[in-house]
Amino acid sequence: MSELSVNHLLGIKYLQEKDIQLIFETADHFKKVINRPIKKVPSLRDITIANLFFENSTRTKLSFELAEKRLSADVINFSAGQSSVKKGETLIDTVNNILSMKVDMVVMRHPNPGAGVFLSKHVKANIINAGDGAHEHPTQALLDSYSIRERLGDVAGKNVVIVGDILHSRVALSNIYALKLQGANVMVCGPKTLLPKYIDQLGVKVETNLRKALQWCDVANMLRVQNERMDISYFPSTREYTQQFGVNKALLDSLDKEITIMHPGPINRGVEITSDVADSKQAIILDQVENGVAVRMAVIYLLASKIKQ
Amino acid sequence: MNVLIKSATIIDSKSDFHNTTQDILIEKGKISKISETIENTNNYKEINLENLHVSQGWFDSSVCFGEPGFEDRETIENGLKTAAKSGFTTVAMQANTHPIIDTNSAIAFINMKAQNNAVTLLPIGALTKNSESVDLAELYDMSTAGAVAFSDYKKPITNPNLLKIALQYASNFDGLVCSFPQENRISGNGVMNENITSTSLGLKGNPSLAEALQVARDLYLLEYTGGKLHIPTISTAESVALIRNAKKKKLDVTCSVAVHNLCLTDSELEDFDTHYKVLPPLRTQSDIDALIEGIKDGTIDMVTSDHNPVTIENKKIEFDYADYGTIGLESAFGALQTLFSTKKTIQLLTKGKSRFNVQSSIIAEGNTVDLALFNPDIKYTFTTSNIHSTSKNSLFLNKDLKGEVYGIIANNKTVL
């Protein structure tokens, strides 16, 4: 198979396992490209991509923009703060106006779950979801799995725990779908207030004791507590959260094996992860960032090749 | 108005002609003769329709028409036409207009707009001033103008003492108090049922617990105060159990369920389709099973279309931003018939009348004519061509339904 089964990347749950493998094989190639002295290929000279960010982002936006530029696509950027959205324009109208300027592909971050799915039904463009509320963040999950594959050789059969604020996390949901699709065993760990009540029905283990979770896993993906998404207080204080769900060097050293530590960023040092862990050789946090560009290049390239057909 | 209905099968368990096919002669708004064959000696207008069935006109205890204030959603005139085309001869209209219907004069305005119509519109007055859940509206004054019940529609009464006082006060004049079953502090920002689907979609969940807590609270209050309580549109198995138990204790409580909460589960939302965004939310199959059991054993007193027109501008947007609600009058009969027999469906569509002081008119010679006309056997896919409402926000679009309505004869008028 040399093409994706989908025309959009709206979420991992719309992908098949072979799509993920194709993305990874393509990303292997692009990872070599971005480590050459000339980090660019001319593949997408005829493609224009709009990055529509209706919610703040730094690393994801930069990563997408770099990926697009290294594929030689034309890139336009748009964020809600400078847009007519604030004047009352609908999402469909905003995007259709941009598409009228002959844009081929849209990368969108949006605060509402399902915004990408909604848009894909009403506009004519290939859409990449760069995060929609607490729904999905598929490229993050892809780069996470790619990084596990790079570090441990394979994702299948590995025990991966996702720690922290699962309730408000699109990263957690996409990671669960991606890891399950590739045959990994998945656990979520956090305070019960931040675990969705029915999460076990997605086929994941649920644990509220961090030590037990770390003892079980090969990889721990530490999530940030998303205070900005919380309407009420889900735990009494950051101090208490850290006491129960923060990873520190002493805790890692007390395990009877060496596990891999991941974090999608941005890190709150001293909260979910201490500096000595974040900067240790067990952590692959910066590898994730580097792989993010290669994986996004792969996704964009594969979707663009469908446009060209 | 004089009409001769030819070969109509009568579905009315209280009528001597139940389950028989008859001609029905209607003169000056009354049924003057029922017989197997009636000659049209006076050359009256004849109604001769395929597989024609008639029953007592249907009643809906909760519709919204948007007038005054939201006429772009629906007007009273077209809303009543829609009701008539859907078999309903009496509808109770919610007070969620702009301004809110919370005074005697506002009730009078609604009555004035709906007069001389084939469909009888019963206004529901707001329970609290401006439906703000702070101070009681002038309930007695509204009742003298014709308000049949008092409700803040989907706004729950957050303060239990306010509901206590409302129940006590309204009992002075036998007023019916409605309390929407949702504890807002538990439902939070939930936009669909909390379950595996909400988890997989990343949408905030509204747990059935929010409904159960409010129902339990309201029933305890009713036990203390006495009075008449109606709990509109329950949606969970827990609510059925709580109300069943309250009825055993002889509390004066009734409840309704929305047709769509009987037919569809929250799995419909998997594609983020805002047509399925309703309140209370679509729940699970086990909730549906319990609701149907509640209908069978009489715990649930009536079904409602919970007809709520929403413009496309407020539906064709991101899920979180879209308004709640579906229209339901046009699809009510056809949807219920996918679950129940025709006889049971008619019973469900007429059973709520007494609670809202609506007179029933049995199909018998000498009685006032109040009829729904329909073909119960036809199967079809529900599309926008079946919609009479100004707004087209139906969650039954593209669903297979059974039974089409021809119209009504009521208030000395025929709408077909």
XYZ file of C-alpha atoms in Angstrom:
725
model
C 0.000 0.000 0.000
C 1.364 3.366 -0.897
C -1.458 5.656 0.025
C -3.530 6.469 3.071
C -7.046 5.088 3.450
C -8.342 8.567 4.371
C -8.430 11.984 2.705
C -8.185 13.871 5.986
C -6.361 13.268 9.226
C -9.184 14.026 11.640
C -8.252 11.549 14.330
C -6.447 8.294 14.907
C -9.762 6.495 15.293
C -10.431 7.022 11.596
C -7.125 5.347 10.596
C -6.162 1.758 9.985
C -3.015 0.132 11.337
C -1.470 0.052 7.852
C -1.934 3.835 7.587
C 0.220 4.270 10.672
C 2.926 2.008 9.268
C 2.908 3.943 5.982
C 3.231 7.228 7.856
C 6.154 5.852 9.890
C 7.976 4.486 6.849
C 7.551 7.848 5.125
C 8.668 9.652 8.277
C 11.846 7.510 8.370
C 12.735 8.988 5.014
C 11.966 12.564 6.040
C 13.877 12.199 9.286
C 16.970 11.566 7.184
C 16.115 14.612 5.084
C 15.902 16.992 8.018
C 19.255 15.793 9.317
C 21.027 16.614 6.058
C 22.838 19.927 5.503
C 20.059 20.878 3.073
C 16.926 20.052 5.052
C 14.456 20.568 2.219
C 12.803 18.585 -0.555
C 10.871 20.125 -3.451
C 7.947 17.672 -3.226
C 5.097 20.105 -2.514
C 6.082 23.188 -4.539
C 2.603 23.226 -6.071
C 0.697 22.926 -2.790
C -0.571 25.738 -0.572
C -1.330 24.997 3.055
C -3.213 27.189 5.527
C -2.442 26.784 9.218
C -5.615 27.836 11.018
C -5.119 28.121 14.740
C -8.302 29.031 16.558
C -6.567 28.229 19.809
C -3.103 29.148 21.028
C -0.199 26.938 20.143
C 3.541 27.361 19.938
C 5.294 24.063 19.319
C 2.606 22.386 17.244
C 2.266 25.421 15.009
C 6.033 25.762 14.571
C 6.393 22.064 13.924
C 3.704 22.080 11.238
C 5.104 25.205 9.634
C 8.607 23.752 9.513
C 7.294 20.485 8.119
C 5.412 22.353 5.385
C 8.375 24.567 4.511
C 10.768 21.634 4.348
C 8.417 20.076 1.823
C 8.540 23.387 -0.121
C 4.819 24.061 0.247
C 3.514 27.620 0.277
C 2.311 28.406 3.773
C -0.132 30.917 5.186
C -0.806 31.321 8.883
C -3.915 32.480 10.611
C -4.852 32.722 14.254
C -8.185 33.561 15.822
C -6.862 36.634 17.564
C -6.326 38.462 14.276
C -9.342 37.125 12.450
C -12.894 37.976 11.602
C -14.058 35.131 13.850
C -14.261 37.749 16.549
C -16.590 39.748 14.328
C -19.060 36.870 14.296
C -18.068 35.003 11.147
C -18.824 31.275 11.171
C -16.089 28.652 10.918
C -17.365 27.458 7.538
C -17.360 31.002 6.107
C -13.908 31.756 7.508
C -12.413 28.626 5.981
C -14.253 28.957 2.661
C -12.930 32.505 2.317
C -9.392 31.247 2.785
C -9.951 28.338 0.419
C -11.187 30.757 -2.262
C -7.606 32.014 -2.404
C -6.673 28.586 -3.819
C -5.512 26.811 -0.707
C -5.204 23.023 -0.981
C -4.882 21.855 2.568
C -5.911 23.068 5.991
C -4.161 22.387 9.277
C -6.556 23.360 12.029
C -6.442 23.661 15.770
C -9.764 24.448 17.381
C -11.085 24.520 20.959
C -14.214 22.469 20.148
C -14.263 18.672 19.903
C -15.328 17.577 16.430
C -14.500 20.886 14.728
C -12.334 19.105 12.149
C -14.968 16.443 11.460
C -17.577 19.188 11.096
C -15.412 21.193 8.733
C -14.544 18.197 6.583
C -18.235 17.772 5.769
C -18.768 21.351 4.684
C -15.634 22.544 2.862
C -13.581 21.229 -0.035
C -10.069 20.801 1.294
C -7.960 18.127 2.915
C -7.936 18.734 6.631
C -5.343 17.857 9.237
C -6.567 18.092 12.803
C -3.905 19.765 14.923
C -6.006 19.363 18.065
C -9.760 19.767 18.564
C -10.731 20.377 22.173
C -10.518 17.218 24.261
C -11.136 15.024 21.208
C -7.982 14.185 19.247
C -4.490 15.380 18.460
C -3.519 12.728 15.920
C -0.090 13.974 14.850
C 1.008 14.112 18.499
C -0.018 10.479 18.984
C 1.753 9.501 15.773
C 4.982 11.187 16.802
C 4.706 9.631 20.259
C 4.349 6.142 18.814
C 7.096 6.867 16.309
C 9.374 7.844 19.184
C 8.543 4.665 21.117
C 9.270 2.641 17.985
C 12.562 4.462 17.578
C 13.617 3.908 21.212
C 12.259 0.394 21.818
C 12.194 -1.047 18.284
C 8.458 -1.677 18.209
C 5.191 -0.485 19.724
C 3.385 -3.832 19.663
C 3.405 -5.620 22.998
C 4.821 -2.676 24.932
C 3.197 -1.478 28.149
C 2.507 2.242 27.967
C 1.003 4.304 30.763
C -0.410 7.770 30.177
C -0.232 9.755 33.397
C -2.119 12.862 34.438
C -5.123 14.821 33.265
C -6.833 12.268 31.021
C -10.224 13.990 31.291
C -9.232 17.110 29.387
C -6.622 15.558 27.134
C -6.829 15.066 23.383
C -3.283 13.715 23.535
C -4.405 10.901 25.816
C -7.334 9.918 23.605
C -5.310 9.899 20.385
C -2.513 8.005 22.086
C -4.931 5.381 23.369
C -6.308 4.836 19.858
C -2.870 4.795 18.250
C -1.250 2.489 20.779
C -4.168 0.050 20.794
C -4.163 -0.040 16.982
C -0.491 -1.020 17.036
C -0.970 -3.726 19.649
C 0.434 -2.010 22.722
C -1.055 -2.434 26.203
C -2.334 0.857 27.522
C -2.958 2.109 31.025
C -4.145 5.504 32.211
C -3.130 6.826 35.610
C -4.206 9.928 37.471
C -6.487 11.166 40.219
C -9.979 9.715 39.775
C -11.346 13.217 39.237
C -9.270 13.514 36.069
C -10.105 10.065 34.647
C -13.262 9.835 32.500
C -15.718 7.488 34.228
C -16.099 5.190 31.211
C -12.484 5.263 29.982
C -11.986 1.539 30.722
C -14.457 0.761 27.934
C -11.808 1.924 25.466
C -9.885 -1.182 26.470
C -7.354 0.465 28.761
C -6.301 -0.377 32.280
C -7.056 2.227 34.931
C -4.724 2.893 37.850
C -4.685 5.617 40.476
C -1.373 4.626 42.084
C 1.585 6.047 40.159
C 4.169 3.659 41.602
C 2.115 0.631 40.527
C 1.635 2.154 37.083
C 5.343 2.813 36.611
C 6.219 -0.650 37.860
C 3.935 -2.091 35.157
C 5.013 -0.013 32.197
C 7.831 0.159 29.657
C 6.976 3.742 28.770
C 5.362 6.525 30.807
C 3.863 9.430 28.894
C 3.511 12.289 31.378
C 0.761 14.787 30.589
C 0.478 18.348 31.739
C -2.412 19.314 34.016
C -4.584 21.498 31.777
C -5.686 24.135 34.233
C -7.006 26.287 31.400
C -9.627 23.660 30.538
C -10.897 23.157 34.074
C -14.176 24.752 35.094
C -13.739 23.689 38.716
C -10.894 22.484 40.885
C -10.284 18.771 40.429
C -7.636 18.485 43.160
C -6.829 20.650 46.184
C -3.411 21.964 45.164
C -0.541 21.491 42.728
C 1.573 20.447 45.710
C -0.756 17.535 46.461
C -0.945 16.584 42.786
C 2.837 16.398 42.587
C 3.025 14.350 45.763
C 0.853 11.667 44.175
C 1.389 11.953 40.422
C 4.727 13.686 39.890
C 7.642 11.617 38.608
C 10.996 12.207 40.274
C 14.396 10.576 40.087
C 14.052 8.769 43.422
C 10.820 7.151 42.283
C 12.329 6.030 38.983
C 15.460 4.692 40.689
C 13.348 2.659 43.092
C 11.784 0.683 40.236
C 13.318 -2.635 39.306
C 13.681 -1.624 35.641
C 14.526 1.391 33.524
C 11.475 2.865 31.868
C 11.265 5.452 29.096
C 9.799 8.836 29.973
C 7.848 10.916 27.457
C 6.106 14.266 27.628
C 4.171 16.076 24.873
C 5.130 19.447 26.315
C 5.029 22.080 27.490
C 6.578 20.723 30.685
C 5.702 22.096 34.076
C 9.043 21.290 35.686
C 8.600 20.244 39.283
C 4.912 19.453 38.849
C 4.324 16.330 36.749
C 8.030 15.749 36.176
C 11.176 16.940 37.949
C 14.094 18.508 36.075
C 16.471 15.660 36.780
C 14.019 13.257 35.142
C 13.200 15.542 32.212
C 16.894 15.979 31.450
C 17.888 12.356 32.064
C 18.784 9.808 29.421
C 15.569 7.951 30.228
C 13.587 10.875 28.827
C 13.023 11.161 25.060
C 11.175 14.469 25.226
C 13.373 16.323 22.726
C 13.420 13.296 20.397
C 9.644 13.576 20.331
C 9.927 17.192 19.193
C 12.376 16.317 16.425
C 10.279 13.374 15.300
C 7.246 15.664 15.252
C 8.588 17.479 12.210
C 9.383 14.245 10.340
C 6.009 12.679 11.150
C 4.112 15.822 10.142
C 6.081 15.967 6.893
C 5.002 12.392 6.254
C 1.327 13.108 6.974
C 1.270 16.229 4.831
C 3.146 14.525 2.003
C 0.836 11.506 1.970
C -2.348 13.596 2.059
C -1.004 15.966 -0.602
C -0.248 13.034 -2.884
C -3.962 12.215 -2.744
C -4.809 15.743 -3.909
C -2.451 15.378 -6.822
C -4.279 12.251 -7.927
C -68.592 22.887 8.683
C -70.193 19.704 7.385
C -68.136 16.736 6.247
C -68.698 13.092 5.442
C -65.747 10.822 6.220
C -65.906 7.644 4.182
C -64.687 4.232 5.372
C -62.555 5.195 8.313
C -61.274 2.620 10.770
C -61.963 3.996 14.238
C -59.216 3.582 16.827
C -60.742 4.655 20.142
C -60.897 2.060 22.895
C -63.633 4.059 24.646
C -65.848 4.164 21.582
C -68.472 1.550 20.713
C -67.051 1.658 17.201
C -63.468 0.807 18.206
C -61.666 -1.249 15.568
C -64.513 -1.014 13.073
C -64.632 0.697 9.701
C -67.400 3.270 9.434
C -68.614 6.352 7.635
C -68.742 9.369 9.922
C -71.045 12.284 9.296
C -69.980 15.572 10.820
C -72.386 18.493 10.973
C -71.729 21.852 12.643
C -68.702 20.566 14.523
C -70.418 17.524 15.965
C -70.535 13.871 14.990
C -74.111 13.429 13.909
C -73.971 9.863 12.631
C -71.666 6.860 12.555
C -72.654 3.975 10.341
C -71.149 1.455 7.959
C -72.672 3.317 5.016
C -73.953 6.875 5.041
C -75.439 8.385 1.900
C -74.192 11.867 1.108
C -77.683 13.257 0.634
C -76.723 16.849 1.413
C -73.750 16.816 -0.918
C -71.288 17.565 1.879
C -67.553 17.564 1.297
C -66.410 13.946 1.321
C -63.158 12.704 2.807
C -62.051 9.534 1.129
C -58.438 8.617 1.868
C -56.359 5.485 1.485
C -56.378 3.168 4.519
C -57.953 5.970 6.530
C -57.943 5.582 10.300
C -59.309 8.085 12.813
C -58.779 8.514 16.522
C -59.406 11.176 19.100
C -57.198 14.182 18.361
C -53.734 13.985 19.853
C -52.258 16.089 22.645
C -48.686 17.309 23.048
C -47.709 18.633 26.462
C -44.581 20.491 25.274
C -44.067 22.452 22.085
C -42.108 25.647 21.382
C -43.184 28.046 18.648
C -40.837 30.975 19.097
C -43.498 33.667 18.997
C -43.136 36.302 20.277
C -39.479 37.094 19.741
C -38.097 34.183 17.743
C -40.409 34.149 14.736
C -37.464 33.125 12.532
C -37.623 29.754 14.311
C -41.378 29.396 14.123
C -44.576 31.413 14.298
C -47.677 30.431 16.211
C -49.640 30.328 12.959
C -47.272 27.937 11.178
C -46.613 26.018 14.386
C -50.306 25.282 14.752
C -50.549 24.342 11.074
C -47.666 21.919 11.661
C -49.448 20.477 14.692
C -52.636 20.020 12.671
C -50.810 18.321 9.796
C -49.211 16.043 12.381
C -52.496 14.922 14.003
C -52.408 17.097 17.108
C -55.613 18.929 18.013
C -54.274 20.359 21.281
C -50.753 21.509 22.139
C -49.328 23.122 25.263
C -46.852 25.846 24.334
C -43.790 26.559 26.446
C -43.043 30.055 27.712
C -39.468 30.226 26.361
C -40.213 33.155 24.067
C -38.843 36.665 24.077
C -40.089 38.166 26.248
C -40.770 35.157 28.459
C -44.497 34.509 28.965
C -44.726 35.299 32.654
C -47.758 37.608 32.982
C -51.493 37.531 32.481
C -51.250 39.837 29.481
C -48.615 37.682 27.832
C -50.901 34.667 28.198
C -53.705 36.745 26.691
C -51.465 37.627 23.747
C -50.813 33.937 23.022
C -54.521 33.150 23.260
C -55.310 35.994 20.897
C -52.744 34.796 18.337
C -54.103 31.248 18.455
C -57.830 31.924 18.411
C -60.106 30.549 15.698
C -57.595 27.834 14.844
C -58.314 24.175 14.235
C -55.715 23.390 16.887
C -56.288 24.436 20.482
C -53.183 26.070 21.900
C -52.797 25.927 25.660
C -50.272 28.408 27.012
C -47.852 27.348 29.731
C -46.810 30.267 31.922
C -43.315 30.707 33.281
C -42.958 29.432 36.841
C -40.573 32.209 37.836
C -40.279 35.790 36.690
C -38.386 35.889 33.400
C -37.646 32.196 34.069
C -34.715 33.289 36.184
C -35.460 30.856 39.006
C -35.439 33.652 41.599
C -39.013 34.845 42.291
C -42.324 33.212 41.464
C -44.212 34.704 38.534
C -47.870 35.698 39.067
C -49.117 32.133 38.740
C -52.712 32.670 39.802
C -53.126 35.693 37.567
C -51.798 33.692 34.604
C -54.126 30.804 35.435
C -57.127 33.127 35.220
C -56.027 34.024 31.671
C -55.803 30.349 30.735
C -52.299 29.141 31.641
C -52.587 25.358 32.026
C -49.288 24.780 33.819
C -46.171 26.624 34.981
C -42.716 25.845 33.707
C -39.329 27.431 33.099
C -38.943 24.961 30.221
C -35.417 23.496 30.301
C -34.177 25.749 33.064
C -34.048 23.725 36.273
C -35.244 25.253 39.529
C -31.913 25.374 41.281
C -33.207 26.489 44.680
C -35.193 23.678 46.341
C -36.973 26.139 48.614
C -38.333 27.955 45.572
C -39.871 24.727 44.260
C -41.236 23.998 47.728
C -42.970 27.361 47.791
C -44.178 26.997 44.196
C -45.810 23.643 44.915
C -47.434 24.941 48.091
C -48.618 28.179 46.497
C -49.964 26.636 43.277
C -51.951 24.073 45.257
C -54.213 26.979 46.363
C -55.736 26.991 42.890
C -54.900 23.448 41.769
C -52.022 24.710 39.603
C -49.684 22.252 37.858
C -45.999 22.919 38.509
C -43.381 21.576 36.080
C -39.765 21.053 37.123
C -37.123 20.205 34.538
C -35.136 17.261 35.874
C -31.520 18.361 35.859
C -29.108 19.278 38.649
C -27.005 21.824 36.789
C -24.075 21.584 39.176
C -23.665 17.924 38.210
C -24.444 18.294 34.504
C -21.924 21.143 34.338
C -20.945 21.944 30.770
C -21.990 18.513 29.538
C -23.364 18.551 25.996
C -24.291 14.878 25.596
C -24.869 11.814 27.731
C -21.813 10.852 29.761
C -20.821 7.439 28.514
C -18.312 5.712 26.288
C -19.415 7.784 23.265
C -18.834 11.111 25.012
C -15.456 9.784 26.177
C -14.423 8.733 22.688
C -15.566 12.047 21.189
C -13.946 14.233 23.813
C -17.310 15.921 24.395
C -18.205 16.865 27.937
C -20.679 14.422 29.450
C -23.965 15.102 31.187
C -24.379 12.117 33.518
C -27.729 10.475 34.249
C -26.887 11.222 37.871
C -27.749 14.894 37.221
C -31.313 13.895 36.329
C -31.742 11.347 39.099
C -30.628 13.781 41.805
C -33.109 16.419 40.683
C -36.007 13.948 40.366
C -35.281 12.532 43.822
C -35.110 16.037 45.280
C -38.354 17.112 43.630
C -40.207 14.009 44.801
C -39.094 14.573 48.378
C -40.301 18.160 48.111
C -43.638 17.024 46.703
C -44.073 14.536 49.509
C -43.605 17.402 51.968
C -45.709 20.043 50.239
C -48.525 18.233 48.474
C -49.702 19.850 45.262
C -49.354 18.755 41.645
C -45.967 18.141 40.061
C -45.226 17.297 36.453
C -41.695 16.198 35.572
C -41.256 16.762 31.838
C -39.033 14.692 29.561
C -37.351 12.170 31.802
C -34.628 10.191 30.057
C -33.016 7.751 32.482
C -33.729 4.384 34.064
C -33.146 5.910 37.502
C -35.895 8.496 36.949
C -38.377 5.778 36.005
C -37.577 3.869 39.188
C -37.857 6.975 41.378
C -41.203 8.037 39.903
C -42.581 4.503 40.019
C -41.820 4.450 43.713
C -43.371 7.899 44.239
C -46.580 6.775 42.557
C -46.737 3.817 44.903
C -46.695 6.374 47.708
C -49.667 8.081 45.994
C -47.819 11.320 45.327
C -49.567 13.524 42.755
C -46.782 13.352 40.183
C -46.879 12.813 36.437
C -44.058 12.656 33.930
C -43.459 12.613 30.216
C -40.809 11.280 27.903
C -39.745 12.766 24.590
C -40.329 10.527 21.578
C -36.684 10.749 20.514
C -35.482 9.615 23.944
C -37.456 6.414 23.329
C -36.094 5.815 19.853
C -32.426 6.796 19.714
C -29.282 6.315 21.780
C -26.224 8.503 22.272
C -24.321 6.421 19.730
C -26.070 8.582 17.090
C -23.658 11.370 18.045
C -20.567 9.543 16.838
C -20.314 11.860 13.859
C -20.754 15.071 15.910
C -24.095 15.686 14.130
C -25.763 18.581 15.958
C -29.231 17.347 14.949
C -28.842 14.860 17.786
C -27.943 17.542 20.336
C -31.020 17.571 22.541
C -31.823 18.122 26.204
C -32.193 15.819 28.019
C -29.529 14.103 25.950
C -30.008 10.846 24.070
C -29.057 8.123 26.562
C -28.340 4.388 26.362
C -30.298 1.324 25.289
C -30.754 0.267 28.924
C -32.331 3.660 29.624
C -34.638 3.174 26.632
C -35.603 -0.288 27.871
C -36.465 1.146 31.290
C -38.446 4.027 29.749
C -40.484 1.612 27.639
C -41.105 -0.496 30.715
C -42.224 2.695 32.479
C -44.671 3.378 29.658
C -46.066 -0.140 29.828
C -46.663 -0.105 33.567
C -48.049 3.448 33.605
C -45.171 5.090 35.458
C -44.724 7.389 32.458
C -47.984 9.197 31.835
C -47.474 10.672 28.390
C -45.103 11.112 25.480
C -44.258 14.479 24.002
C -42.622 15.486 20.742
C -40.717 18.120 22.773
C -40.968 20.110 19.539
C -38.276 22.784 19.568
C -37.514 24.615 16.322
C -33.917 25.850 15.935
C -32.673 27.824 12.931
C -29.933 26.416 10.715
C -27.614 29.202 11.870
C -27.772 27.758 15.367
C -27.381 24.135 14.284
C -24.866 24.152 11.409
C -21.969 25.160 13.661
C -19.459 23.510 15.975
C -21.100 20.994 18.319
C -20.368 22.866 21.549
C -21.881 26.052 20.136
C -25.026 24.517 18.598
C -28.395 24.957 20.306
C -30.187 22.044 21.901
C -33.439 20.824 20.417
C -35.256 19.025 17.661
C -38.571 19.519 16.001
C -40.814 16.548 16.650
C -44.468 17.106 15.800
C -44.183 15.800 12.239
C -42.310 12.633 13.186
C -43.999 11.798 16.514
C -46.604 9.360 15.206
C -44.336 7.648 12.695
C -41.542 7.251 15.233
C -43.765 5.912 18.027
C -45.225 3.375 15.646
C -41.770 1.865 15.158
C -41.962 0.914 18.845
C -45.627 0.405 19.671
C -48.854 -0.855 18.134
C -51.194 1.708 16.614
C -53.588 1.347 19.544
C -50.808 1.912 22.078
C -49.416 4.829 20.069
C -52.816 6.537 20.043
C -53.175 5.924 23.749
C -49.795 7.550 24.398
C -50.716 10.535 22.236
C -53.999 11.157 24.049
C -53.254 10.053 27.585
C -51.819 13.299 28.896
C -54.984 15.308 28.289
C -56.526 14.972 31.715
C -53.396 16.200 33.496
C -53.577 19.429 31.502
C -57.385 19.720 31.876
C -58.065 18.961 28.226
C -61.523 17.516 27.543
C -61.544 14.203 25.719
C -64.176 13.727 23.065
C -64.978 10.060 22.485
C -65.857 9.116 18.915
C -69.603 8.777 19.342
C -72.721 10.272 17.851
C -73.583 13.627 19.400
C -70.050 14.368 20.587
C -67.924 17.324 19.536
C -65.633 16.373 16.706
C -61.954 16.163 17.661
C -60.243 13.776 15.295
C -56.823 12.817 13.993
C -56.809 11.232 10.515
C -53.969 8.931 9.521
C -52.719 5.886 7.652
C -50.912 3.739 10.238
C -49.372 1.189 7.896
C -47.361 3.148 5.380
C -43.584 2.926 5.776
C -41.289 5.671 4.552
C -38.014 7.475 5.116
C -38.509 10.797 6.904
C -37.067 13.697 4.862
C -37.395 17.470 4.742
C -40.388 16.991 2.433
C -42.241 15.643 5.494
C -41.444 18.785 7.495
C -43.984 21.592 7.772
C -42.067 23.620 10.375
C -40.152 26.763 9.492
C -37.005 25.244 11.024
C -35.848 21.889 9.704
C -33.851 20.657 12.696
C -35.252 17.129 12.963
C -33.162 14.302 14.377
C -35.434 11.870 12.568
C -34.209 12.996 9.138
C -33.327 9.934 7.039
C -34.812 7.564 9.632
C -37.371 4.958 8.638
C -40.791 5.655 10.160
C -44.148 3.939 10.043
C -47.436 5.751 9.665
C -48.355 9.000 7.989
C -50.790 11.616 9.220
C -53.407 13.177 6.964
C -54.515 15.913 9.349
C -57.250 16.751 11.827
C -60.842 17.803 12.166
C -61.358 19.906 15.273
C -62.827 23.202 16.445
C -65.255 22.946 13.529
C -62.375 23.074 11.037
C -60.700 20.566 8.759
C -56.955 20.614 8.064
C -55.773 18.021 5.577
